[in-house]
Coordinates of C-alpha atoms and ligand atoms in Angstrom, one line a residue:
M23 CA -38.4 -25.8 -79.5
T24 CA -39.7 -23.8 -82.5
L25 CA -37.8 -21.4 -84.6
Q26 CA -39.7 -18.2 -85.4
T27 CA -38.8 -15.7 -88.0
F28 CA -39.8 -12.1 -87.3
T29 CA -39.2 -8.6 -88.6
M30 CA -37.1 -6.0 -86.9
A31 CA -40.3 -4.1 -85.9
E32 CA -41.5 -7.1 -84.0
R33 CA -38.4 -7.4 -81.9
R34 CA -38.7 -6.4 -78.3
D35 CA -35.0 -5.4 -78.1
G36 CA -35.4 -2.9 -80.9
G37 CA -33.4 -5.1 -83.3
G38 CA -30.4 -3.8 -85.1
D39 CA -30.0 -2.3 -88.5
D40 CA -32.7 -2.9 -91.1
D41 CA -30.7 -4.8 -93.6
G42 CA -27.7 -6.1 -92.0
G43 CA -25.4 -8.9 -93.3
E44 CA -28.2 -11.4 -92.8
G45 CA -30.9 -9.1 -94.3
T46 CA -33.0 -9.8 -97.3
G47 CA -31.9 -6.7 -99.2
T48 CA -35.4 -5.5 -99.4
G49 CA -35.4 -3.3 -96.4
L50 CA -37.5 -5.8 -94.4
A51 CA -34.8 -7.6 -92.5
T52 CA -35.7 -10.8 -90.6
R53 CA -33.9 -12.7 -87.9
T54 CA -34.6 -16.1 -86.4
R55 CA -34.5 -16.8 -82.7
A56 CA -35.1 -20.0 -80.7
R57 CA -38.4 -20.1 -78.7
T58 CA -38.5 -22.8 -76.1
K59 CA -41.7 -24.2 -74.8
Q60 CA -41.7 -26.9 -72.0
P61 CA -44.1 -29.8 -72.8
T62 CA -46.8 -30.7 -70.3
P63 CA -45.2 -33.3 -68.0
Y64 CA -46.8 -36.8 -67.6
R65 CA -46.0 -39.3 -64.9
V66 CA -45.8 -43.0 -66.0
L67 CA -47.1 -45.2 -63.2
M68 CA -46.6 -48.9 -62.6
L69 CA -49.5 -50.8 -60.9
N70 CA -49.2 -53.8 -58.6
D71 CA -50.8 -57.2 -59.4
D72 CA -50.7 -60.6 -57.7
Y73 CA -49.1 -62.5 -60.6
T74 CA -46.3 -60.7 -62.4
P75 CA -42.9 -61.9 -61.1
M76 CA -40.9 -59.3 -59.2
E77 CA -37.9 -60.1 -61.5
F78 CA -40.0 -59.2 -64.5
V79 CA -41.0 -55.8 -63.1
V80 CA -37.4 -55.1 -62.3
L81 CA -36.4 -56.0 -65.9
C82 CA -39.0 -53.7 -67.3
L83 CA -37.8 -50.8 -65.1
Q84 CA -34.3 -51.4 -66.2
R85 CA -35.1 -51.9 -69.9
F86 CA -37.6 -49.1 -70.5
F87 CA -36.8 -46.6 -67.8
R88 CA -33.0 -46.9 -67.8
M89 CA -32.9 -47.7 -64.1
N90 CA -30.0 -49.6 -62.5
M91 CA -30.7 -52.8 -60.5
E92 CA -30.8 -51.0 -57.2
E93 CA -33.2 -48.2 -58.4
A94 CA -35.4 -50.7 -60.2
T95 CA -35.6 -53.0 -57.2
R96 CA -36.5 -50.0 -54.9
V97 CA -39.3 -48.9 -57.3
M98 CA -40.6 -52.5 -57.8
L99 CA -40.8 -53.0 -54.0
H100 CA -42.6 -49.7 -53.5
V101 CA -45.2 -50.7 -56.1
H102 CA -45.5 -54.2 -54.5
Q103 CA -46.1 -52.6 -51.1
K104 CA -48.2 -49.5 -51.9
G105 CA -50.0 -50.6 -55.1
V106 CA -48.6 -47.9 -57.4
G107 CA -45.3 -46.2 -58.1
V108 CA -43.7 -43.6 -60.4
C109 CA -41.4 -44.9 -63.2
G110 CA -40.6 -41.4 -64.5
I111 CA -41.9 -38.1 -65.8
F112 CA -41.9 -37.4 -69.6
S113 CA -43.6 -35.5 -72.4
Y114 CA -47.0 -37.1 -73.4
E115 CA -45.5 -38.7 -76.5
V116 CA -42.6 -40.3 -74.6
A117 CA -44.8 -41.4 -71.7
E118 CA -47.3 -43.0 -74.1
T119 CA -44.5 -44.8 -75.9
K120 CA -43.1 -46.2 -72.7
V121 CA -46.6 -47.4 -71.5
G122 CA -47.0 -49.2 -74.8
Q123 CA -43.5 -50.8 -74.6
V124 CA -44.1 -52.1 -71.1
T125 CA -47.7 -53.4 -71.9
D126 CA -46.5 -55.1 -75.1
F127 CA -43.5 -56.7 -73.4
A128 CA -45.7 -57.9 -70.5
R129 CA -48.3 -59.4 -72.9
Q130 CA -45.6 -61.2 -74.9
N131 CA -44.5 -62.8 -71.7
Q132 CA -48.1 -63.6 -70.5
H133 CA -48.0 -61.2 -67.5
P134 CA -50.9 -59.0 -66.5
L135 CA -48.5 -56.1 -65.5
Q136 CA -50.2 -52.7 -66.0
C137 CA -48.6 -49.4 -66.7
T138 CA -50.5 -46.1 -67.1
L139 CA -49.9 -42.3 -67.4
E140 CA -51.3 -39.2 -65.7
K141 CA -50.7 -35.5 -65.9
A142 CA -47.9 -34.6 -63.5
Ligands
TYC2 N1 -47.0 -58.3 -56.5 C1 -46.1 -59.0 -57.4 C2 -45.7 -60.3 -56.8 O1 -45.8 -60.5 -55.6 C3 -44.9 -58.2 -57.8 C4 -45.2 -57.0 -58.5 C5 -44.5 -55.8 -58.2 C6 -46.1 -57.0 -59.6 C7 -44.8 -54.6 -58.9 C8 -46.4 -55.8 -60.3 O2 -45.9 -53.5 -60.7 C9 -45.7 -54.7 -60.0 N2 -45.2 -61.2 -57.6

């Protein structure tokens, strides 16, 4: 969310007085309103492989995607059977961070587990 300052003349709603309580006293009153902009969503995907233990994948889903045991097991089995599965949908920055966390944790434990992201 960004905060944008604008003059009364720029207000779509016609604004109020020109130097109200929050005015500048110069006759060019400004107000600040919140502008919300949804970030482009990205899917984080987990890929299957033949070597990473199922328990390790479940641990990753719990640790980095805040899934409970039941959810994490369901997603892990989906990936195991179909080859790929969705861990969650995030802003680019958050998605990229999670991919890095999973990849680093997998490498630290000598597992080939792969995680990637794509535009949702
Ligand atoms: N296929 C792996 C096995 O049989 C388990 C696995 C599941 C690996 C999901 C990666 O993203 C994955 N041990």
